[in-house]
């Protein structure tokens, strides 16, 4: 739900910012036509520009997702050697976990002694 | 078993997390695929092919060819002539212990694409699967001459050297890994453990400082704290130690022990007594100085 509000705030903010810019351009055009000297933007336009910028910033900060920790080692804090030491490209499949599979067939061998010797270390 | 009561989107996110974290979880991958995600594979979009590959490897890992084969077939249909799929087919040969055929496929892939690093790495895995550790080391060092920044390969080489009991070379590999990722406390711990295993006063002191660094990077690393305690006691047992150094080491050892016992007392249950832990820790120490 918060996400919807953030999105709405962002869209409204951007549109309003665009509107403020357009108003400023209109104001300059009006001054040129009426041949007045340009001094400063009317307060309502600058206030609108500032407020809509803040609104858009608020919206984008919530849309972009959670912040990441700036310290480099924080992500590793909760990792164990089990995950860091795991190397997917070097998986070998000739391991004893095979025997747990439902369709495992015992290799033919004369005695358990032989099996131990042929097992890869 | 009937379809488990799982939300397929949750399962997909879980599999994605496992894929990105490089965790193994083969059994869980196979189970969730079999009981849930299999029925939603058309909904996965382009991610489907990544999932199929993941499930295929997990299936081989669990020796569930009945799961793996349909995935391979689907991938083959989608990407005919792809080298990546050919690699998967060779992995299937490996799982069936047809190592020569697998080797031939990998050689073919390398001939076709010299920059293909995964096929070269798989060749090492084939040798390792056959138990030919020295050949695997030779192959892997050749590989590392070409792809020096591959930290996964350095880890593998370290592991292979450890299997051979060649600690100084294993330590060198770990040094490379620390260089490439100095913030990883686990590499520091591992390096310290290798140095500790090597023994001797110099190595003990190196181990001690690396355990210190690991504990500094992650104060929650109990293994490093305990290693610190152990290496300190080892250093203390050496006769040629100046009084100043002796005092410092003694302090360090007490500090490490205190940290460990504090962590234990924080998660202590009724059956466990904090003071007992201290006694047990002392008893575990290799050096008998009592």
Short mmCIF file of C-alpha atoms in Angstrom, two decimals:
data_model
loop_
_atom_site.label_atom_id
_atom_site.label_comp_id
_atom_site.label_asym_id
_atom_site.label_seq_id
_atom_site.Cartn_x
_atom_site.Cartn_y
_atom_site.Cartn_z
CA UNK A 1 0.00 0.00 0.00
CA UNK A 2 2.84 2.35 0.92
CA UNK A 3 4.29 1.59 -2.49
CA UNK A 4 1.15 2.92 -4.19
CA UNK A 5 1.35 6.15 -2.22
CA UNK A 6 5.02 6.55 -3.05
CA UNK A 7 4.31 6.04 -6.72
CA UNK A 8 1.47 8.53 -6.58
CA UNK A 9 3.68 11.06 -4.80
CA UNK A 10 6.38 10.60 -7.42
CA UNK A 11 3.99 11.05 -10.36
CA UNK A 12 2.26 14.07 -8.79
CA UNK A 13 5.63 15.56 -7.88
CA UNK A 14 7.06 15.19 -11.38
CA UNK A 15 3.90 16.55 -13.04
CA UNK A 16 3.82 19.48 -10.64
CA UNK A 17 7.52 20.16 -11.26
CA UNK A 18 6.84 20.15 -14.98
CA UNK A 19 3.92 22.50 -14.41
CA UNK A 20 6.09 24.88 -12.39
CA UNK A 21 8.65 24.99 -15.20
CA UNK A 22 5.92 25.63 -17.72
CA UNK A 23 4.48 28.43 -15.57
CA UNK A 24 7.92 30.04 -15.34
CA UNK A 25 8.24 29.99 -19.13
CA UNK A 26 4.74 31.46 -19.45
CA UNK A 27 5.64 34.18 -16.97
CA UNK A 28 8.70 35.18 -19.03
CA UNK A 29 6.59 35.23 -22.19
CA UNK A 30 3.97 37.41 -20.46
CA UNK A 31 6.66 39.88 -19.31
CA UNK A 32 8.09 40.08 -22.84
CA UNK A 33 4.67 40.79 -24.34
CA UNK A 34 3.80 43.47 -21.77
CA UNK A 35 7.37 44.90 -22.07
CA UNK A 36 8.11 44.76 -18.35
CA UNK A 37 11.55 44.31 -16.82
CA UNK A 38 12.29 40.80 -15.46
CA UNK A 39 13.25 40.90 -11.78
CA UNK A 40 12.38 37.58 -10.17
CA UNK A 41 10.01 34.66 -10.46
CA UNK A 42 6.70 35.04 -8.63
CA UNK A 43 6.84 33.38 -5.21
CA UNK A 44 4.06 30.89 -5.92
CA UNK A 45 5.99 29.40 -8.85
CA UNK A 46 9.24 28.99 -6.91
CA UNK A 47 7.41 27.53 -3.91
CA UNK A 48 5.57 25.10 -6.18
CA UNK A 49 8.84 24.08 -7.82
CA UNK A 50 10.53 23.45 -4.49
CA UNK A 51 7.63 21.55 -2.96
CA UNK A 52 7.12 19.34 -6.00
CA UNK A 53 10.85 18.55 -6.07
CA UNK A 54 10.66 17.41 -2.45
CA UNK A 55 7.55 15.36 -3.18
CA UNK A 56 9.20 13.64 -6.14
CA UNK A 57 12.31 12.93 -4.08
CA UNK A 58 10.19 11.39 -1.34
CA UNK A 59 8.42 9.20 -3.90
CA UNK A 60 11.56 7.98 -5.68
CA UNK A 61 13.28 7.13 -2.42
CA UNK A 62 10.44 4.79 -1.54
CA UNK A 63 10.13 3.29 -5.01
CA UNK A 64 13.84 2.54 -5.44
CA UNK A 65 13.78 -0.09 -2.70
CA UNK A 66 15.77 -0.63 0.46
CA UNK A 67 19.14 0.92 0.98
CA UNK A 68 22.23 -1.21 0.98
CA UNK A 69 24.70 -1.07 3.81
CA UNK A 70 27.71 1.07 2.89
CA UNK A 71 30.23 -1.07 4.78
CA UNK A 72 31.58 -3.77 2.50
CA UNK A 73 31.72 -6.62 4.97
CA UNK A 74 28.18 -6.41 6.31
CA UNK A 75 26.73 -8.65 3.60
CA UNK A 76 29.23 -11.32 4.53
CA UNK A 77 28.44 -11.09 8.23
CA UNK A 78 25.84 -13.83 8.23
CA UNK A 79 27.41 -16.04 5.59
CA UNK A 80 29.05 -19.25 6.59
CA UNK A 81 31.74 -21.25 4.89
CA UNK A 82 28.99 -23.51 3.58
CA UNK A 83 27.84 -20.85 1.14
CA UNK A 84 31.10 -19.02 0.50
CA UNK A 85 33.03 -22.22 0.04
CA UNK A 86 30.46 -23.66 -2.35
CA UNK A 87 31.70 -23.79 -5.93
CA UNK A 88 28.90 -24.55 -8.39
CA UNK A 89 31.16 -24.91 -11.44
CA UNK A 90 33.24 -27.56 -9.70
CA UNK A 91 30.42 -29.81 -8.54
CA UNK A 92 31.26 -33.46 -8.65
CA UNK A 93 28.44 -35.93 -8.75
CA UNK A 94 30.32 -39.04 -7.69
CA UNK A 95 29.70 -38.47 -4.02
CA UNK A 96 28.10 -40.57 -1.32
CA UNK A 97 24.91 -38.45 -1.37
CA UNK A 98 23.95 -40.52 -4.39
CA UNK A 99 23.12 -43.45 -2.19
CA UNK A 100 20.26 -41.46 -0.67
CA UNK A 101 18.45 -41.26 -3.99
CA UNK A 102 15.37 -43.47 -4.41
CA UNK A 103 16.67 -44.90 -7.68
CA UNK A 104 20.16 -45.72 -6.50
CA UNK A 105 21.54 -49.06 -7.56
CA UNK A 106 24.41 -50.56 -5.61
CA UNK A 107 27.44 -51.02 -7.83
CA UNK A 108 28.27 -54.69 -8.23
CA UNK A 109 31.21 -55.60 -6.05
CA UNK A 110 32.33 -58.75 -4.35
CA UNK A 111 32.78 -57.41 -0.86
CA UNK A 112 32.33 -54.14 1.03
CA UNK A 113 36.11 -53.94 1.27
CA UNK A 114 36.44 -53.55 -2.49
CA UNK A 115 33.87 -50.80 -2.54
CA UNK A 116 35.81 -48.75 -0.03
CA UNK A 117 38.89 -48.96 -2.19
CA UNK A 118 37.18 -47.90 -5.38
CA UNK A 119 35.42 -44.93 -3.80
CA UNK A 120 36.97 -41.64 -4.89
CA UNK A 121 38.55 -39.82 -2.01
CA UNK B 1 2.84 -37.17 -2.92
CA UNK B 2 0.31 -34.63 -3.98
CA UNK B 3 1.17 -31.05 -4.83
CA UNK B 4 2.43 -29.37 -1.71
CA UNK B 5 0.62 -26.32 -0.51
CA UNK B 6 3.23 -23.89 -1.77
CA UNK B 7 2.91 -20.59 -3.48
CA UNK B 8 4.72 -20.95 -6.77
CA UNK B 9 5.87 -17.33 -6.75
CA UNK B 10 7.46 -17.83 -3.37
CA UNK B 11 9.20 -20.95 -4.62
CA UNK B 12 10.46 -19.09 -7.66
CA UNK B 13 11.89 -16.32 -5.50
CA UNK B 14 13.50 -18.86 -3.20
CA UNK B 15 15.15 -20.65 -6.12
CA UNK B 16 16.33 -17.33 -7.48
CA UNK B 17 17.85 -16.44 -4.12
CA UNK B 18 19.66 -19.77 -4.00
CA UNK B 19 20.91 -19.27 -7.53
CA UNK B 20 22.26 -15.83 -6.77
CA UNK B 21 23.83 -16.83 -3.47
CA UNK B 22 25.56 -19.86 -5.02
CA UNK B 23 24.17 -22.15 -2.35
CA UNK B 24 23.84 -25.83 -3.03
CA UNK B 25 20.43 -26.92 -1.62
CA UNK B 26 20.10 -29.57 -4.31
CA UNK B 27 17.60 -31.68 -2.43
CA UNK B 28 15.28 -28.77 -1.72
CA UNK B 29 15.52 -27.59 -5.32
CA UNK B 30 14.52 -31.01 -6.59
CA UNK B 31 11.68 -31.32 -4.07
CA UNK B 32 10.15 -27.92 -4.70
CA UNK B 33 10.45 -28.44 -8.44
CA UNK B 34 8.83 -31.82 -8.29
CA UNK B 35 5.95 -30.86 -6.04
CA UNK B 36 5.24 -27.32 -7.07
CA UNK B 37 7.12 -25.40 -9.71
CA UNK B 38 6.95 -28.14 -12.34
CA UNK B 39 3.27 -27.38 -12.86
CA UNK B 40 3.87 -23.67 -13.38
CA UNK B 41 6.88 -23.70 -15.67
CA UNK B 42 5.07 -21.92 -18.49
CA UNK B 43 4.35 -19.04 -16.15
CA UNK B 44 8.03 -18.47 -15.42
CA UNK B 45 8.74 -16.66 -18.68
CA UNK B 46 12.38 -16.31 -19.63
CA UNK B 47 13.46 -17.28 -16.15
CA UNK B 48 12.22 -20.78 -16.89
CA UNK B 49 15.45 -21.77 -18.63
CA UNK B 50 17.61 -20.68 -15.72
CA UNK B 51 15.39 -22.66 -13.38
CA UNK B 52 15.50 -25.71 -15.65
CA UNK B 53 19.29 -25.57 -15.65
CA UNK B 54 19.37 -25.20 -11.88
CA UNK B 55 17.00 -28.11 -11.42
CA UNK B 56 19.00 -30.21 -13.88
CA UNK B 57 22.23 -29.75 -11.92
CA UNK B 58 20.41 -30.33 -8.63
CA UNK B 59 18.86 -33.47 -10.08
CA UNK B 60 22.29 -34.79 -11.06
CA UNK B 61 23.57 -33.92 -7.62
CA UNK B 62 20.83 -36.00 -6.00
CA UNK B 63 21.14 -38.76 -8.59
CA UNK B 64 17.59 -38.08 -9.73
CA UNK B 65 17.96 -38.56 -13.45
CA UNK B 66 14.19 -38.86 -13.73
CA UNK B 67 14.04 -35.19 -12.72
CA UNK B 68 17.10 -34.05 -14.62
CA UNK B 69 16.39 -35.62 -18.01
CA UNK B 70 13.16 -33.76 -18.85
CA UNK B 71 14.91 -30.49 -18.01
CA UNK B 72 17.78 -31.30 -20.33
CA UNK B 73 15.34 -32.24 -23.06
CA UNK B 74 13.45 -28.96 -22.69
CA UNK B 75 16.69 -26.96 -22.73
CA UNK B 76 17.94 -28.83 -25.75
CA UNK B 77 14.75 -28.09 -27.61
CA UNK B 78 14.89 -24.42 -26.73
CA UNK B 79 18.59 -23.90 -27.47
CA UNK B 80 19.72 -26.44 -30.06
CA UNK B 81 23.47 -26.43 -30.59
CA UNK B 82 24.19 -24.33 -27.53
CA UNK B 83 27.56 -24.95 -25.89
CA UNK B 84 26.03 -24.45 -22.48
CA UNK B 85 23.53 -27.22 -23.07
CA UNK B 86 26.31 -29.42 -24.39
CA UNK B 87 28.17 -28.82 -21.16
CA UNK B 88 25.07 -29.93 -19.27
CA UNK B 89 24.92 -33.10 -21.34
CA UNK B 90 28.54 -33.80 -20.44
CA UNK B 91 27.66 -33.27 -16.80
CA UNK B 92 25.05 -35.96 -17.22
CA UNK B 93 27.80 -38.29 -18.45
CA UNK B 94 29.74 -37.41 -15.34
CA UNK B 95 26.82 -38.31 -13.11
CA UNK B 96 26.66 -41.66 -14.90
CA UNK B 97 30.41 -42.04 -14.31
CA UNK B 98 31.10 -42.06 -18.05
CA UNK B 99 34.09 -39.84 -17.48
CA UNK B 100 35.79 -40.41 -20.83
CA UNK B 101 32.72 -39.35 -22.80
CA UNK B 102 32.35 -36.27 -20.61
CA UNK B 103 36.00 -35.39 -21.15
CA UNK B 104 35.57 -35.72 -24.90
CA UNK B 105 32.61 -33.34 -24.92
CA UNK B 106 34.51 -30.77 -22.86
CA UNK B 107 37.51 -31.02 -25.17
CA UNK B 108 35.23 -30.44 -28.12
CA UNK B 109 33.69 -27.38 -26.48
CA UNK B 110 37.13 -25.93 -25.76
CA UNK B 111 38.25 -26.58 -29.33
CA UNK B 112 35.19 -24.71 -30.58
CA UNK B 113 35.43 -21.87 -28.10
CA UNK B 114 38.84 -21.35 -26.55
CA UNK B 115 37.59 -18.77 -24.07
CA UNK B 116 35.05 -21.13 -22.53
CA UNK B 117 36.14 -21.21 -18.92
CA UNK B 118 33.36 -23.42 -17.55
CA UNK B 119 34.31 -26.36 -19.76
CA UNK B 120 37.91 -26.11 -18.55
CA UNK B 121 36.73 -26.00 -14.97
CA UNK B 122 34.48 -28.99 -15.52
CA UNK B 123 37.50 -30.96 -16.73
CA UNK B 124 39.08 -30.37 -13.34
CA UNK B 125 35.86 -31.53 -11.71
CA UNK B 126 35.92 -34.71 -13.83
CA UNK B 127 39.43 -35.51 -12.66
CA UNK B 128 38.44 -34.83 -9.10
CA UNK B 129 35.37 -37.01 -9.43
CA UNK B 130 37.65 -39.84 -10.50
CA UNK B 131 39.84 -39.22 -7.49
CA UNK B 132 42.83 -38.18 -9.61
CA UNK B 133 43.72 -35.25 -7.38
CA UNK B 134 47.26 -34.64 -8.67
CA UNK B 135 46.03 -34.56 -12.28
CA UNK B 136 43.27 -32.20 -11.23
CA UNK B 137 45.83 -29.89 -9.62
CA UNK B 138 47.93 -29.90 -12.78
CA UNK B 139 44.90 -29.11 -14.93
CA UNK B 140 43.72 -26.40 -12.57
CA UNK B 141 47.10 -24.65 -12.42
CA UNK B 142 47.10 -24.61 -16.23
CA UNK B 143 43.64 -23.07 -16.08
CA UNK B 144 44.71 -20.45 -13.54
CA UNK B 145 47.59 -19.41 -15.77
CA UNK B 146 44.94 -18.33 -18.28
CA UNK B 147 42.23 -17.07 -15.95
CA UNK B 148 44.06 -15.61 -13.00
CA UNK B 149 41.23 -13.65 -11.43
CA UNK B 150 38.89 -16.59 -10.99
CA UNK B 151 38.45 -16.74 -7.23
CA UNK B 152 36.31 -19.85 -7.41
CA UNK B 153 39.19 -21.69 -9.08
CA UNK B 154 41.65 -20.49 -6.45
CA UNK B 155 39.32 -21.86 -3.80
CA UNK B 156 39.15 -25.17 -5.57
CA UNK B 157 42.92 -25.31 -5.91
CA UNK B 158 43.27 -24.53 -2.22
CA UNK B 159 40.90 -27.35 -1.43
CA UNK B 160 42.76 -29.78 -3.68
CA UNK B 161 46.10 -28.90 -2.07
CA UNK B 162 44.53 -29.40 1.34
CA UNK B 163 43.40 -32.84 0.21
CA UNK B 164 47.00 -33.57 -0.73
CA UNK B 165 48.23 -32.14 2.56
CA UNK B 166 50.33 -29.51 0.81
CA UNK B 167 49.63 -26.74 3.30
CA UNK B 168 52.10 -24.12 2.11
CA UNK B 169 50.65 -24.14 -1.40
CA UNK B 170 47.10 -24.15 -0.04
CA UNK B 171 48.05 -21.13 2.07
CA UNK B 172 49.32 -19.39 -1.05
CA UNK B 173 45.95 -19.92 -2.76
CA UNK B 174 44.19 -18.52 0.27
CA UNK B 175 46.46 -15.48 0.16
CA UNK B 176 45.32 -14.87 -3.41
CA UNK B 177 41.71 -15.07 -2.27
CA UNK B 178 42.30 -12.64 0.57
CA UNK B 179 43.90 -10.26 -1.92
CA UNK B 180 40.88 -10.44 -4.18
CA UNK B 181 38.40 -10.06 -1.35
CA UNK B 182 39.99 -8.52 1.75
CA UNK B 183 36.65 -7.96 3.48
CA UNK B 184 35.72 -11.61 3.65
CA UNK B 185 36.27 -12.79 7.20
CA UNK B 186 35.85 -16.41 6.17
CA UNK B 187 38.94 -16.32 3.96
CA UNK B 188 40.94 -14.87 6.84
CA UNK B 189 39.69 -17.59 9.16
CA UNK B 190 40.51 -20.27 6.62
CA UNK B 191 44.00 -18.91 6.02
CA UNK B 192 44.63 -18.78 9.75
CA UNK B 193 43.42 -22.35 10.10
CA UNK B 194 45.81 -23.54 7.40
CA UNK B 195 48.69 -21.72 9.07
CA UNK B 196 47.65 -23.17 12.42
CA UNK B 197 47.67 -26.65 10.93
CA UNK B 198 51.16 -26.10 9.55
CA UNK B 199 52.44 -25.46 13.05
CA UNK B 200 55.64 -23.87 14.29
CA UNK B 201 55.98 -20.59 16.15
CA UNK B 202 56.12 -18.34 13.08
CA UNK B 203 53.05 -19.89 11.52
CA UNK B 204 51.23 -19.75 14.86
CA UNK B 205 51.88 -16.04 15.09
CA UNK B 206 50.62 -15.51 11.55
CA UNK B 207 47.55 -17.60 12.37
CA UNK B 208 46.97 -15.53 15.48
CA UNK B 209 47.03 -12.24 13.60
CA UNK B 210 44.71 -13.56 10.88
CA UNK B 211 42.26 -14.90 13.45
CA UNK B 212 42.40 -11.42 14.98
CA UNK B 213 41.63 -9.82 11.63
CA UNK B 214 38.72 -12.20 11.03
CA UNK B 215 37.30 -11.48 14.46
CA UNK B 216 37.68 -7.78 13.76
CA UNK B 217 35.87 -8.02 10.41
CA UNK B 218 33.05 -10.01 11.95
CA UNK B 219 32.82 -9.97 15.75
CA UNK B 220 30.26 -12.77 15.50
CA UNK B 221 32.72 -15.26 14.05
CA UNK B 222 33.00 -17.67 16.95
CA UNK B 223 35.26 -19.97 15.00
CA UNK B 224 37.78 -17.16 14.62
CA UNK B 225 37.52 -16.27 18.31
CA UNK B 226 38.09 -19.84 19.34
CA UNK B 227 40.92 -20.14 16.84
CA UNK B 228 42.42 -17.02 18.33
CA UNK B 229 42.33 -18.59 21.76
CA UNK B 230 43.86 -21.81 20.48
CA UNK B 231 46.66 -20.11 18.56
CA UNK B 232 47.43 -17.89 21.54
CA UNK B 233 47.82 -20.90 23.82
CA UNK B 234 50.06 -22.48 21.18
CA UNK B 235 52.23 -19.37 21.00
CA UNK B 236 52.40 -19.24 24.80
CA UNK B 237 53.66 -22.80 24.96
CA UNK B 238 56.76 -21.80 23.02
CA UNK B 239 59.80 -21.38 25.30
CA UNK B 240 61.56 -18.64 23.30
CA UNK B 241 59.11 -15.84 23.89
CA UNK B 242 59.97 -12.44 25.38
CA UNK B 243 58.18 -11.42 28.56
CA UNK B 244 56.48 -8.50 26.85
CA UNK B 245 55.10 -10.67 24.07
CA UNK B 246 54.06 -13.31 26.53
CA UNK B 247 51.99 -10.83 28.46
CA UNK B 248 50.27 -9.52 25.33
CA UNK B 249 49.45 -13.00 24.11
CA UNK B 250 48.12 -13.94 27.52
CA UNK B 251 45.82 -10.94 27.47
CA UNK B 252 44.64 -11.77 23.97
CA UNK B 253 43.87 -15.35 24.96
CA UNK B 254 41.84 -14.27 27.99
CA UNK B 255 39.96 -11.75 25.89
CA UNK B 256 39.08 -14.33 23.24
CA UNK B 257 37.95 -16.80 25.85
CA UNK B 258 35.82 -14.16 27.52
CA UNK B 259 34.17 -13.27 24.21
CA UNK B 260 33.37 -16.88 23.44
CA UNK B 261 31.97 -17.60 26.89
CA UNK B 262 29.89 -14.42 26.71
CA UNK B 263 28.39 -15.52 23.43
CA UNK B 264 27.57 -18.89 24.94
CA UNK B 265 26.03 -17.46 28.08
CA UNK B 266 23.86 -15.20 25.94
CA UNK B 267 22.21 -18.18 24.26
CA UNK B 268 22.50 -20.49 27.23
CA UNK B 269 19.73 -22.91 27.96
CA UNK B 270 18.88 -24.56 31.25
CA UNK B 271 20.89 -27.62 30.45
CA UNK B 272 24.01 -25.62 29.64
CA UNK B 273 26.09 -23.88 32.25
CA UNK B 274 28.41 -21.04 31.30
CA UNK B 275 31.22 -22.13 33.57
CA UNK B 276 31.06 -25.65 32.14
CA UNK B 277 31.76 -24.23 28.68
CA UNK B 278 34.94 -22.63 29.93
CA UNK B 279 36.11 -25.91 31.37
CA UNK B 280 35.28 -27.78 28.20
CA UNK B 281 37.06 -25.21 26.07
CA UNK B 282 40.17 -25.59 28.18
CA UNK B 283 39.95 -29.35 27.87
CA UNK B 284 39.75 -29.15 24.09
CA UNK B 285 43.06 -27.34 23.87
CA UNK B 286 45.74 -29.48 22.29
CA UNK B 287 48.58 -28.19 24.42
CA UNK B 288 48.42 -29.83 27.78
CA UNK B 289 49.99 -27.30 30.08
CA UNK B 290 48.24 -28.27 33.28
#
